[in-house]
Amino acid sequence: MSQSIVPSFSTAIHRPRDGYPQPVHSPDINRSLNDSLSAMQHSHSVRPSGGRWAAAVLWACLPLFTCGLATPVTIGFAAYWLRNVWHFVAACVYLVGIGSFMISAVSYAEFADIPEPLAVMVTLGLLLSWCGGGVHSAFLVPHMVRARLRATPPPPHRPMEVHRRTTSPGQHHRPRPGQPEWVGHYRVVRELGRGGQGAVYLATAPNGTRVAVKVLHDLVDEMARKRFAREVDAARRVATFSTARLLDVSISGQHPYIVSEYVDGPSLEQLVKKHGPRDEDGLTRLALATAGALAAIHKAGIVHRDFKPSNVLIGHDGPRVIDFGIAKALDQVTMTTGKMVGTPPYMSPEQLSGETVGPPSDVFSWASTIIFAATGRPAFGEDTVPAVFNRLLTVQPDLSPLPPALRAIVGACLNKRPDERPSASDVMLAIVH
């Protein structure tokens, strides 16, 4: 029953395993849910051609062919192409060396007339630009060849599906047909998941860090792109305590994308299904960390809107909350399509009734998630969607499996009235006292 009506970004930030939520379609709840799955526009993989390699090698030889005079231009172009500030600094250093040579050549008729300190500077600058620039350019050749994404028109619509990993960590990875090799400046390693909002890839950043990249396809209107950028920018300001940071976003071009920190670990949902409910100490630490994450998210002016076990990852340094801000951003873009954002067993009463969704909604979902961690079962059952919704609106779940220290605060968070629930900060204080 742990199912998601709109695909979650959680598949982006951890390795795919069994237990991912699948879409639910219920005509008893909303006919338009049948339209909530759409196609993903994806880019075809591009292998570097011999011509591109030849062009890159020729580019790298320019400093040698020009006695270093072209070095500032070649390295400056590389800095722009690779979006690397250090290459830009190097280009400036080369420019100073070449500039000193040119000024001296114009100012003095004979080299012997140049003052000795300036002559040394001119000689070193010319050698640096000539030899150093040649070596620097040669080093950048493979990076320049691959730093490009070529996109092709999208394929026909297809239903949502999640692709599980098919290679072991030690095996050589081959891109799937239609999978891009690059998204912006991020080299794609493999596809992690695919859904109605886009496709998710494990990728490598220019500095070698592993990241999760979600490529979207719904942002066709310019106003929608700007609104989406504002929402994601707010999410990037969230304090990093127990959250997975949003690192980058691009809304230009045919394929807008979001880049997030990659958390290598199972979700809470996967962990509980595999190893059973958490013990008292583990549950208390989980409750405190996730409540703190929600407090930071709410302080940034963001409502998560889809807090659930699969959006809590258990990394080597503890729980991390993911997907914050993305659900709202996507909902802002597609709010006229009739899609419902949320996962039925972890939605709040106000989400079901169409009322304004604020921080109290996340607090309700947090309490439902803690009950799942303590019992291994959703707080409001996992049978049919209408039955779950009915219990969610009318029934108070059993709190006896929770540690005594958590029962009162979890019960308060499950109040059907949003204005009577504690804030995430209040939840933190209640747990530690």
Coordinates of C-alpha atoms in Angstrom, one line a residue:
M1 CA 0.0 0.0 0.0
S2 CA 3.0 2.3 0.3
Q3 CA 2.4 3.8 -3.1
S4 CA 3.1 7.2 -4.6
I5 CA 0.7 9.0 -7.0
V6 CA 3.4 11.3 -8.3
P7 CA 7.0 9.8 -8.7
S8 CA 9.3 10.8 -5.9
F9 CA 12.8 12.2 -6.1
S10 CA 13.8 9.6 -3.6
T11 CA 14.8 7.3 -6.4
A12 CA 17.4 9.8 -7.4
I13 CA 19.5 9.8 -4.3
H14 CA 20.0 6.1 -3.4
R15 CA 20.6 2.9 -5.2
P16 CA 17.5 1.3 -6.6
R17 CA 16.4 -1.8 -4.7
D18 CA 13.2 -3.7 -4.2
G19 CA 10.5 -1.9 -2.5
Y20 CA 10.1 1.3 -4.5
P21 CA 6.6 2.8 -4.4
Q22 CA 4.5 2.3 -7.5
P23 CA 1.7 4.5 -8.9
V24 CA -1.8 4.0 -7.5
H25 CA -4.8 4.7 -9.8
S26 CA -8.3 4.7 -8.1
P27 CA -11.4 6.0 -10.0
D28 CA -13.0 6.2 -6.5
I29 CA -10.6 9.0 -5.5
N30 CA -9.8 11.0 -8.6
R31 CA -10.4 10.1 -12.3
S32 CA -7.6 12.4 -13.3
L33 CA -5.0 10.2 -11.6
N34 CA -5.1 8.0 -14.7
D35 CA -3.5 11.0 -16.6
S36 CA -0.8 11.6 -14.0
L37 CA 1.8 9.4 -15.7
S38 CA 3.4 10.9 -18.8
A39 CA 6.5 10.3 -20.9
M40 CA 10.0 11.3 -20.1
Q41 CA 11.9 13.2 -22.7
H42 CA 15.4 11.7 -22.7
S43 CA 18.6 12.4 -24.6
H44 CA 20.4 9.8 -26.8
S45 CA 23.8 8.8 -25.7
V46 CA 26.7 10.5 -27.6
R47 CA 30.1 8.8 -28.0
P48 CA 33.0 11.1 -28.6
S49 CA 33.8 11.0 -32.3
G50 CA 37.2 10.9 -33.9
G51 CA 36.6 14.4 -35.3
R52 CA 36.0 15.8 -31.8
W53 CA 39.2 14.2 -30.6
A54 CA 41.1 15.6 -33.5
A55 CA 39.7 19.1 -32.9
A56 CA 40.5 18.9 -29.2
V57 CA 44.1 17.9 -29.9
L58 CA 44.5 20.7 -32.4
W59 CA 43.1 23.1 -29.8
A60 CA 45.6 21.8 -27.3
C61 CA 48.5 22.4 -29.7
L62 CA 47.7 26.1 -30.2
P63 CA 50.0 27.3 -27.4
L64 CA 52.9 25.4 -28.9
F65 CA 52.2 26.6 -32.5
T66 CA 52.0 30.3 -31.3
C67 CA 54.9 30.3 -28.9
G68 CA 52.5 30.6 -26.0
L69 CA 50.7 33.7 -27.4
A70 CA 47.4 31.7 -27.7
T71 CA 47.6 30.2 -24.3
P72 CA 45.3 32.7 -22.5
V73 CA 42.7 32.2 -25.2
T74 CA 42.7 28.4 -25.1
I75 CA 42.7 28.1 -21.4
G76 CA 40.1 30.8 -21.1
F77 CA 37.9 29.0 -23.5
A78 CA 38.3 25.8 -21.5
A79 CA 37.4 27.6 -18.3
Y80 CA 34.2 28.8 -19.9
W81 CA 33.4 25.4 -21.5
L82 CA 34.0 23.5 -18.3
R83 CA 32.7 26.2 -15.9
N84 CA 35.8 25.9 -13.8
V85 CA 37.0 29.0 -11.9
W86 CA 40.6 27.7 -11.4
H87 CA 41.1 27.4 -15.2
F88 CA 39.9 31.0 -15.4
V89 CA 42.5 32.0 -12.8
A90 CA 45.2 30.2 -14.8
A91 CA 44.1 31.9 -18.0
C92 CA 44.6 35.3 -16.2
V93 CA 48.1 34.3 -15.1
Y94 CA 49.0 33.3 -18.6
L95 CA 47.6 36.6 -19.8
V96 CA 49.8 38.6 -17.4
G97 CA 52.9 36.7 -18.7
I98 CA 52.0 37.4 -22.3
G99 CA 51.0 41.0 -21.5
S100 CA 54.4 41.7 -19.9
F101 CA 56.1 40.3 -23.0
M102 CA 54.0 42.4 -25.4
I103 CA 54.4 45.6 -23.4
S104 CA 58.2 45.1 -23.3
A105 CA 58.4 44.4 -27.0
V106 CA 56.6 47.7 -27.7
S107 CA 58.4 49.8 -25.1
Y108 CA 62.0 48.7 -25.8
A109 CA 63.8 48.6 -29.2
E110 CA 66.4 46.0 -28.1
F111 CA 66.1 43.2 -25.5
A112 CA 69.3 44.4 -24.0
D113 CA 67.7 47.7 -23.1
I114 CA 65.1 46.0 -20.9
P115 CA 65.8 46.3 -17.1
E116 CA 67.0 42.9 -15.7
P117 CA 64.0 42.4 -13.3
L118 CA 61.6 43.0 -16.2
A119 CA 63.6 40.8 -18.5
V120 CA 63.4 37.9 -16.1
M121 CA 59.6 38.5 -15.7
V122 CA 59.2 38.6 -19.5
T123 CA 61.3 35.4 -20.0
L124 CA 59.4 33.5 -17.3
G125 CA 56.0 34.7 -18.6
L126 CA 56.8 33.6 -22.1
L127 CA 58.1 30.2 -21.0
L128 CA 55.1 29.7 -18.7
S129 CA 52.7 30.5 -21.5
W130 CA 54.5 28.4 -24.1
C131 CA 55.5 25.3 -22.2
G132 CA 53.1 25.4 -19.3
G133 CA 50.2 26.3 -21.5
G134 CA 51.0 23.4 -23.8
V135 CA 51.0 20.9 -20.9
H136 CA 47.9 22.4 -19.4
S137 CA 46.0 22.2 -22.7
A138 CA 47.1 18.6 -23.3
F139 CA 45.8 17.7 -19.8
L140 CA 42.4 19.2 -20.6
V141 CA 41.9 17.4 -23.9
P142 CA 39.7 14.5 -22.6
H143 CA 37.6 16.8 -20.5
M144 CA 37.0 19.1 -23.4
V145 CA 36.0 16.2 -25.7
R146 CA 33.3 14.9 -23.3
A147 CA 31.9 18.0 -21.8
R148 CA 28.8 18.2 -23.9
L149 CA 25.2 17.0 -23.9
R150 CA 23.5 16.4 -27.2
A151 CA 19.7 16.1 -27.0
T152 CA 17.3 14.7 -29.5
P153 CA 13.5 15.0 -29.7
P154 CA 11.5 13.0 -27.1
P155 CA 10.1 9.6 -27.8
P156 CA 6.4 8.7 -27.6
H157 CA 4.7 8.6 -24.2
R158 CA 5.4 5.5 -22.1
P159 CA 4.1 4.5 -18.7
M160 CA 6.2 5.0 -15.6
E161 CA 8.7 2.4 -14.7
V162 CA 11.6 2.0 -12.3
H163 CA 14.8 0.4 -13.6
R164 CA 16.8 -1.5 -11.0
R165 CA 20.5 -1.8 -11.1
T166 CA 21.7 -4.5 -13.5
T167 CA 25.4 -4.3 -12.9
S168 CA 27.3 -5.0 -9.7
P169 CA 29.6 -2.3 -8.3
G170 CA 32.7 -3.9 -9.9
Q171 CA 31.2 -4.3 -13.4
H172 CA 31.7 -2.0 -16.3
H173 CA 28.6 0.1 -16.9
R174 CA 27.2 0.5 -20.4
P175 CA 24.6 3.3 -20.9
R176 CA 21.1 2.2 -21.7
P177 CA 19.8 3.0 -25.2
G178 CA 18.5 6.6 -25.1
Q179 CA 20.4 7.4 -21.9
P180 CA 22.6 10.6 -22.1
E181 CA 26.2 10.4 -21.4
W182 CA 26.2 13.9 -20.1
V183 CA 23.6 16.2 -18.5
G184 CA 25.0 19.7 -18.5
H185 CA 28.5 19.2 -17.0
Y186 CA 27.6 16.0 -15.1
R187 CA 28.7 12.7 -16.5
V188 CA 25.9 10.1 -16.2
V189 CA 26.9 6.8 -14.6
R190 CA 23.6 5.0 -14.8
E191 CA 19.9 5.5 -14.7
L192 CA 18.3 5.2 -11.2
G193 CA 14.6 5.6 -12.0
R194 CA 12.1 7.0 -14.4
G195 CA 8.6 8.5 -13.8
G196 CA 6.0 10.8 -15.0
Q197 CA 8.0 13.9 -14.0
G198 CA 11.3 12.8 -15.5
A199 CA 14.2 10.5 -15.3
V200 CA 16.8 10.2 -12.5
Y201 CA 20.5 9.5 -13.0
L202 CA 23.5 8.8 -10.8
A203 CA 26.2 11.1 -12.2
T204 CA 29.6 12.4 -11.5
A205 CA 30.3 16.2 -11.0
P206 CA 33.3 17.9 -12.6
N207 CA 35.2 17.6 -9.3
G208 CA 34.5 13.8 -9.1
T209 CA 31.7 13.9 -6.6
R210 CA 28.8 11.5 -7.1
V211 CA 25.5 13.4 -7.4
A212 CA 21.9 12.6 -8.3
V213 CA 20.5 14.3 -11.4
K214 CA 16.8 14.5 -12.2
V215 CA 15.9 15.6 -15.7
L216 CA 12.5 17.1 -16.0
H217 CA 10.1 17.6 -19.0
D218 CA 7.1 19.5 -17.7
L219 CA 8.6 23.0 -17.7
V220 CA 7.6 24.3 -21.1
D221 CA 6.1 27.7 -20.1
E222 CA 8.6 30.5 -19.3
M223 CA 6.6 31.6 -16.2
A224 CA 6.5 28.0 -15.0
R225 CA 10.3 27.8 -15.3
K226 CA 10.8 31.0 -13.3
R227 CA 8.4 29.8 -10.6
F228 CA 10.1 26.4 -10.4
A229 CA 13.5 28.1 -10.1
R230 CA 12.3 30.2 -7.2
E231 CA 11.0 27.1 -5.4
V232 CA 14.2 25.2 -5.9
D233 CA 16.3 28.2 -4.9
A234 CA 14.5 28.3 -1.6
A235 CA 15.1 24.6 -1.1
R236 CA 18.9 25.2 -1.6
R237 CA 18.9 27.5 1.4
V238 CA 17.8 24.8 3.8
A239 CA 20.3 24.0 6.6
T240 CA 22.1 20.8 5.9
F241 CA 21.3 19.1 9.2
S242 CA 19.9 15.7 8.4
T243 CA 19.0 16.7 4.8
A244 CA 20.4 15.9 1.4
R245 CA 21.4 19.2 -0.2
L246 CA 20.2 20.5 -3.5
L247 CA 23.4 21.5 -5.4
D248 CA 22.4 22.8 -8.7
V249 CA 19.5 23.5 -11.0
S250 CA 19.2 24.4 -14.7
I251 CA 15.9 25.6 -16.3
S252 CA 17.4 26.5 -19.7
G253 CA 17.4 24.4 -22.7
Q254 CA 15.2 21.5 -23.7
H255 CA 15.9 19.4 -20.6
P256 CA 15.7 21.3 -17.2
Y257 CA 17.4 19.4 -14.4
I258 CA 18.0 19.3 -10.7
V259 CA 21.2 18.1 -9.0
S260 CA 21.2 16.8 -5.5
E261 CA 23.6 15.3 -3.1
Y262 CA 23.9 11.6 -3.5
V263 CA 23.2 9.6 -0.3
D264 CA 24.5 6.1 -0.5
G265 CA 22.2 4.1 1.7
P266 CA 18.8 2.5 1.9
S267 CA 15.6 4.4 2.6
L268 CA 13.8 3.9 5.9
E269 CA 11.1 2.0 4.0
Q270 CA 13.7 -0.5 2.6
L271 CA 15.5 -0.8 6.0
V272 CA 12.4 -1.6 8.0
K273 CA 11.1 -4.1 5.4
K274 CA 14.5 -5.9 5.4
H275 CA 15.5 -5.7 9.0
G276 CA 12.2 -5.1 10.8
P277 CA 11.0 -2.2 13.1
R278 CA 13.6 0.0 14.7
D279 CA 14.5 -0.5 18.4
E280 CA 13.8 2.2 21.0
D281 CA 17.1 4.0 20.8
G282 CA 17.2 3.9 17.0
L283 CA 13.6 5.1 16.8
T284 CA 14.4 8.0 19.2
R285 CA 17.4 9.1 17.2
L286 CA 15.4 8.8 13.9
A287 CA 12.6 10.9 15.4
L288 CA 14.9 13.6 16.6
A289 CA 16.9 13.8 13.4
T290 CA 13.9 13.9 11.1
A291 CA 12.1 16.4 13.2
G292 CA 15.2 18.6 13.1
A293 CA 15.3 18.3 9.3
L294 CA 11.7 19.3 9.1
A295 CA 12.3 22.3 11.4
A296 CA 15.1 23.5 9.0
I297 CA 13.0 22.9 6.0
H298 CA 10.1 24.9 7.5
K299 CA 12.4 27.7 8.6
A300 CA 13.4 28.2 5.0
G301 CA 9.7 28.7 4.1
I302 CA 9.3 25.3 2.5
V303 CA 6.6 22.7 3.0
H304 CA 7.8 19.2 2.1
R305 CA 4.3 17.9 1.1
D306 CA 5.5 14.3 0.6
F307 CA 7.3 13.2 3.8
K308 CA 7.3 9.4 4.0
P309 CA 9.6 6.5 4.8
S310 CA 11.0 6.3 1.3
N311 CA 12.0 10.0 1.5
V312 CA 14.2 9.3 4.6
L313 CA 17.5 7.8 3.7
I314 CA 19.8 6.1 6.2
G315 CA 23.3 7.2 5.3
H316 CA 26.5 6.3 7.0
D317 CA 26.2 9.5 9.1
G318 CA 22.5 9.1 10.0
P319 CA 19.1 9.8 8.6
R320 CA 18.7 12.3 5.8
V321 CA 15.4 13.8 4.6
I322 CA 15.2 14.2 0.8
D323 CA 12.8 15.6 -1.8
F324 CA 12.0 18.7 0.2
G325 CA 10.7 21.6 -2.0
I326 CA 10.5 19.4 -5.1
A327 CA 7.0 18.2 -4.7
K328 CA 5.7 21.8 -4.2
A329 CA 7.7 23.1 -7.1
L330 CA 6.4 20.4 -9.5
D331 CA 2.9 20.9 -8.2
Q332 CA 3.2 24.6 -8.9
V333 CA 4.0 23.8 -12.5
T334 CA 1.4 21.1 -13.0
M335 CA -1.3 22.2 -10.6
T336 CA -3.9 22.4 -13.4
T337 CA -3.5 18.8 -14.5
G338 CA -5.5 17.2 -11.7
K339 CA -2.5 15.4 -10.2
M340 CA -2.5 14.7 -6.5
V341 CA 0.9 15.1 -4.8
G342 CA 1.5 12.7 -2.0
T343 CA 1.6 9.1 -0.9
P344 CA -1.8 7.9 0.5
P345 CA -0.8 6.3 3.9
Y346 CA 1.3 9.3 4.8
M347 CA -0.9 12.2 3.6
S348 CA -2.5 14.6 6.0
P349 CA -6.3 15.2 6.3
E350 CA -5.9 18.7 4.8
Q351 CA -4.2 17.2 1.7
L352 CA -7.2 14.9 1.1
S353 CA -9.7 17.6 1.6
G354 CA -8.0 20.1 -0.6
E355 CA -7.3 22.7 2.1
T356 CA -4.2 24.8 2.3
V357 CA -1.2 22.6 3.0
G358 CA 1.4 24.1 5.4
P359 CA 4.0 22.9 7.9
P360 CA 1.4 21.1 10.1
S361 CA 0.8 18.7 7.1
D362 CA 4.5 17.6 7.3
V363 CA 4.2 17.1 11.0
F364 CA 1.3 14.8 10.5
S365 CA 3.2 12.8 7.9
W366 CA 6.2 12.7 10.2
A367 CA 4.1 11.1 12.9
S368 CA 2.8 8.5 10.4
T369 CA 6.4 7.8 9.3
I370 CA 7.6 7.2 12.9
I371 CA 4.7 4.7 13.5
F372 CA 5.8 2.9 10.4
A373 CA 9.4 2.8 11.7
A374 CA 8.1 1.4 15.1
T375 CA 5.8 -1.2 13.6
G376 CA 6.8 -2.0 10.1
R377 CA 3.2 -1.1 8.9
P378 CA 1.6 2.2 7.8
A379 CA -0.3 3.9 10.6
F380 CA -3.6 3.9 8.7
G381 CA -3.3 0.5 7.0
E382 CA -2.2 -0.7 3.6
D383 CA -5.3 -2.1 1.9
T384 CA -7.5 -0.1 -0.5
V385 CA -6.9 3.6 -1.1
P386 CA -10.5 4.5 -0.1
A387 CA -10.2 2.5 3.1
V388 CA -6.9 4.2 4.0
F389 CA -8.3 7.6 3.3
N390 CA -11.4 6.9 5.5
R391 CA -9.2 5.8 8.5
L392 CA -6.9 8.8 7.9
L393 CA -9.8 11.2 8.3
T394 CA -11.7 9.4 11.1
V395 CA -9.4 7.0 13.1
Q396 CA -6.6 7.6 15.6
P397 CA -3.9 4.9 15.1
D398 CA -2.6 2.7 17.9
L399 CA 0.4 4.3 19.6
S400 CA 1.2 1.5 22.0
P401 CA 4.1 0.1 19.9
L402 CA 5.9 3.5 20.4
P403 CA 8.4 4.1 23.3
P404 CA 6.6 5.9 26.1
A405 CA 8.7 9.0 25.6
L406 CA 7.3 9.4 22.0
R407 CA 3.7 8.5 22.4
A408 CA 2.4 11.9 23.6
I409 CA 4.2 14.0 21.0
V410 CA 3.4 11.6 18.1
G411 CA -0.3 11.5 19.2
A412 CA -0.3 15.4 19.2
C413 CA 1.1 15.4 15.7
L414 CA -1.7 13.2 14.5
N415 CA -4.4 15.6 15.5
K416 CA -6.9 16.0 12.7
R417 CA -6.9 19.8 13.1
P418 CA -3.8 21.3 11.6
D419 CA -3.8 24.3 14.0
E420 CA -3.7 22.1 17.0
R421 CA -0.5 20.2 16.0
P422 CA 2.9 21.2 17.4
S423 CA 5.5 22.6 15.1
A424 CA 8.6 20.6 14.1
S425 CA 10.7 22.7 16.5
D426 CA 8.3 21.9 19.3
V427 CA 8.6 18.2 18.4
M428 CA 12.3 18.4 18.8
L429 CA 12.1 20.0 22.2
A430 CA 9.5 17.4 23.4
I431 CA 11.8 14.5 22.4
V432 CA 14.9 15.9 24.1
H433 CA 13.1 16.8 27.4

